PDB file of C-alpha atoms in Angstrom:
ATOM      1  CA  MET A 583      16.046   5.787   8.895  1.00  0.00           C
ATOM      2  CA  HIS A 584      13.602   2.948   9.277  1.00  0.00           C
ATOM      3  CA  LYS A 585      14.673  -0.484   8.070  1.00  0.00           C
ATOM      4  CA  ILE A 586      11.612  -0.786   5.823  1.00  0.00           C
ATOM      5  CA  TYR A 587      12.739   2.198   3.713  1.00  0.00           C
ATOM      6  CA  SER A 588      15.598   0.156   2.238  1.00  0.00           C
ATOM      7  CA  MET A 589      13.622  -3.091   2.030  1.00  0.00           C
ATOM      8  CA  ALA A 590      12.624  -4.292  -1.423  1.00  0.00           C
ATOM      9  CA  PHE A 591       8.900  -3.942  -2.071  1.00  0.00           C
ATOM     10  CA  SER A 592       9.119  -7.340  -3.812  1.00  0.00           C
ATOM     11  CA  ARG A 593       9.849  -8.959  -0.426  1.00  0.00           C
ATOM     12  CA  VAL A 594       6.636  -7.626   1.119  1.00  0.00           C
ATOM     13  CA  TYR A 595       4.342  -7.951  -1.895  1.00  0.00           C
ATOM     14  CA  PRO A 596       3.999 -11.775  -1.592  1.00  0.00           C
ATOM     15  CA  LEU A 597       3.034 -11.279   2.065  1.00  0.00           C
ATOM     16  CA  TYR A 598       0.291  -8.879   0.992  1.00  0.00           C
ATOM     17  CA  ILE A 599      -0.925 -11.463  -1.547  1.00  0.00           C
ATOM     18  CA  ALA A 600      -0.969 -14.228   1.055  1.00  0.00           C
ATOM     19  CA  LYS A 601      -2.829 -12.005   3.529  1.00  0.00           C
ATOM     20  CA  VAL A 602      -5.629 -11.073   1.148  1.00  0.00           C
ATOM     21  CA  GLU A 603      -5.938 -14.544  -0.392  1.00  0.00           C
ATOM     22  CA  ARG A 604      -6.302 -16.133   3.057  1.00  0.00           C
ATOM     23  CA  LYS A 605      -9.341 -13.922   3.496  1.00  0.00           C
ATOM     24  CA  GLY A 606     -10.886 -14.775   0.121  1.00  0.00           C
ATOM     25  CA  ARG A 607      -9.717 -11.746  -1.858  1.00  0.00           C
ATOM     26  CA  THR A 608      -7.586 -11.869  -5.008  1.00  0.00           C
ATOM     27  CA  GLN A 609      -4.214 -10.650  -6.209  1.00  0.00           C
ATOM     28  CA  ALA A 610      -6.069  -8.645  -8.863  1.00  0.00           C
ATOM     29  CA  GLU A 611      -7.971  -6.792  -6.117  1.00  0.00           C
ATOM     30  CA  LEU A 612      -4.719  -6.202  -4.253  1.00  0.00           C
ATOM     31  CA  ASP A 613      -3.117  -4.781  -7.383  1.00  0.00           C
ATOM     32  CA  GLN A 614      -6.176  -2.588  -7.941  1.00  0.00           C
ATOM     33  CA  VAL A 615      -5.923  -0.947  -4.516  1.00  0.00           C
ATOM     34  CA  ILE A 616      -2.130  -0.522  -4.761  1.00  0.00           C
ATOM     35  CA  CYS A 617      -2.476   1.031  -8.225  1.00  0.00           C
ATOM     36  CA  TRP A 618      -5.281   3.303  -6.978  1.00  0.00           C
ATOM     37  CA  LEU A 619      -3.077   4.543  -4.131  1.00  0.00           C
ATOM     38  CA  THR A 620       0.152   4.962  -6.097  1.00  0.00           C
ATOM     39  CA  GLY A 621      -1.057   5.913  -9.567  1.00  0.00           C
ATOM     40  CA  PHE A 622       0.913   3.043 -11.112  1.00  0.00           C
ATOM     41  CA  SER A 623      -0.434   1.054 -14.015  1.00  0.00           C
ATOM     42  CA  ALA A 624      -0.404  -2.732 -13.651  1.00  0.00           C
ATOM     43  CA  ASP A 625       2.693  -2.839 -15.886  1.00  0.00           C
ATOM     44  CA  GLU A 626       4.488  -0.180 -13.826  1.00  0.00           C
ATOM     45  CA  LEU A 627       3.674  -2.060 -10.619  1.00  0.00           C
ATOM     46  CA  GLN A 628       5.018  -5.307 -12.059  1.00  0.00           C
ATOM     47  CA  ALA A 629       8.180  -3.568 -13.294  1.00  0.00           C
ATOM     48  CA  LEU A 630       8.845  -2.198  -9.801  1.00  0.00           C
ATOM     49  CA  ILE A 631       8.324  -5.650  -8.299  1.00  0.00           C
ATOM     50  CA  ASP A 632      10.666  -7.190 -10.876  1.00  0.00           C
ATOM     51  CA  SER A 633      13.336  -4.537 -10.291  1.00  0.00           C
ATOM     52  CA  ASP A 634      13.438  -5.085  -6.515  1.00  0.00           C
ATOM     53  CA  ALA A 635      12.767  -1.387  -5.928  1.00  0.00           C
ATOM     54  CA  THR A 636      13.021  -0.365  -2.284  1.00  0.00           C
ATOM     55  CA  PHE A 637      10.048   1.193  -0.532  1.00  0.00           C
ATOM     56  CA  THR A 638      11.828   4.545  -0.863  1.00  0.00           C
ATOM     57  CA  GLU A 639      12.217   4.098  -4.629  1.00  0.00           C
ATOM     58  CA  PHE A 640       8.684   2.709  -4.914  1.00  0.00           C
ATOM     59  CA  PHE A 641       7.085   5.747  -3.288  1.00  0.00           C
ATOM     60  CA  ASP A 642       9.483   8.223  -4.924  1.00  0.00           C
ATOM     61  CA  ARG A 643       8.003   7.092  -8.253  1.00  0.00           C
ATOM     62  CA  ALA A 644       4.408   6.987  -7.035  1.00  0.00           C
ATOM     63  CA  ARG A 645       1.839   9.555  -8.023  1.00  0.00           C
ATOM     64  CA  MET A 646      -0.237   9.368  -4.852  1.00  0.00           C
ATOM     65  CA  ASN A 647      -3.991   9.465  -5.269  1.00  0.00           C
ATOM     66  CA  GLU A 648      -5.460  12.807  -4.276  1.00  0.00           C
ATOM     67  CA  ASN A 649      -7.855  10.950  -1.961  1.00  0.00           C
ATOM     68  CA  ALA A 650      -5.078   9.147  -0.057  1.00  0.00           C
ATOM     69  CA  GLY A 651      -5.545  11.639   2.769  1.00  0.00           C
ATOM     70  CA  LEU A 652      -9.012  10.182   3.322  1.00  0.00           C
ATOM     71  CA  ILE A 653      -7.388   6.983   4.585  1.00  0.00           C
ATOM     72  CA  THR A 654      -7.703   7.104   8.344  1.00  0.00           C
ATOM     73  CA  GLY A 655      -7.544   4.749  11.254  1.00  0.00           C
ATOM     74  CA  VAL A 656      -5.017   2.752  13.211  1.00  0.00           C
ATOM     75  CA  ILE A 657      -2.414   0.458  11.698  1.00  0.00           C
ATOM     76  CA  CYS A 658       0.534  -0.948  13.634  1.00  0.00           C
ATOM     77  CA  GLY A 659      -0.598   1.029  16.664  1.00  0.00           C
ATOM     78  CA  MET A 660      -0.415   4.387  14.872  1.00  0.00           C
ATOM     79  CA  ARG A 661      -3.138   6.617  13.488  1.00  0.00           C
ATOM     80  CA  VAL A 662      -2.172   6.965   9.825  1.00  0.00           C
ATOM     81  CA  GLU A 663      -3.470  10.508   9.591  1.00  0.00           C
ATOM     82  CA  GLU A 664      -1.109  11.595  12.418  1.00  0.00           C
ATOM     83  CA  ILE A 665       2.135  10.123  11.044  1.00  0.00           C
ATOM     84  CA  GLU A 666       4.538  12.999  10.441  1.00  0.00           C
ATOM     85  CA  ASP A 667       7.155  11.268   8.261  1.00  0.00           C
ATOM     86  CA  PRO A 668       5.756  11.476   4.701  1.00  0.00           C
ATOM     87  CA  LEU A 669       7.334   8.204   3.514  1.00  0.00           C
ATOM     88  CA  MET A 670       6.188   6.272   6.569  1.00  0.00           C
ATOM     89  CA  GLN A 671       2.702   7.707   6.140  1.00  0.00           C
ATOM     90  CA  LYS A 672       2.571   6.470   2.533  1.00  0.00           C
ATOM     91  CA  ILE A 673       3.731   3.015   3.602  1.00  0.00           C
ATOM     92  CA  ARG A 674       1.091   2.918   6.337  1.00  0.00           C
ATOM     93  CA  TYR A 675      -1.581   4.132   3.908  1.00  0.00           C
ATOM     94  CA  MET A 676      -0.779   1.071   1.816  1.00  0.00           C
ATOM     95  CA  ASP A 677      -0.759  -1.206   4.860  1.00  0.00           C
ATOM     96  CA  LYS A 678      -4.147   0.182   5.878  1.00  0.00           C
ATOM     97  CA  ILE A 679      -5.854  -0.375   2.527  1.00  0.00           C
ATOM     98  CA  VAL A 680      -4.376  -3.883   2.247  1.00  0.00           C
ATOM     99  CA  ASP A 681      -5.746  -4.560   5.729  1.00  0.00           C
ATOM    100  CA  GLU A 682      -9.162  -3.194   4.721  1.00  0.00           C
ATOM    101  CA  LEU A 683      -9.141  -5.448   1.651  1.00  0.00           C
ATOM    102  CA  ALA A 684      -8.255  -8.481   3.748  1.00  0.00           C
ATOM    103  CA  LYS A 685     -11.028  -7.655   6.217  1.00  0.00           C
ATOM    104  CA  GLY A 686     -13.607  -7.763   3.429  1.00  0.00           C
ATOM    105  CA  ARG A 687     -14.348  -4.072   3.151  1.00  0.00           C
ATOM    106  CA  ALA A 688     -16.198  -3.107  -0.015  1.00  0.00           C
ATOM    107  CA  MET A 689     -13.899  -2.008  -2.840  1.00  0.00           C
ATOM    108  CA  GLU A 690     -15.696   1.334  -3.319  1.00  0.00           C
ATOM    109  CA  LYS A 691     -15.042   2.166   0.347  1.00  0.00           C
ATOM    110  CA  ILE A 692     -11.375   1.159   0.122  1.00  0.00           C
ATOM    111  CA  LEU A 693     -10.985   3.349  -2.971  1.00  0.00           C
ATOM    112  CA  ARG A 694     -12.753   6.221  -1.211  1.00  0.00           C
ATOM    113  CA  THR A 695     -15.261   6.710  -4.047  1.00  0.00           C
TER     114      THR A 695
END
């Protein structure tokens, strides 16, 4: 079991915020892409952050977007579309779209619309 599976999402979320804000994006945009991926409402996302849900719990509750499979590319040295562990793939999908947001990619491309 990977260490990140038992890590609280609330520990990583501020790092995501800092990453996107350093690049001129906003927390609202970050929340938008996370909610798009997971199917959470803003209130559900905040409740999970407040509850210190682990990544396992976070993604167990997620209703993954049907277009999540369109997220491709390399993150952390791995091609996200080739990751076999379903939970790790979901985590890397999120890492990838946060990275795309931080790199200034257009929101409609991040959301695969």
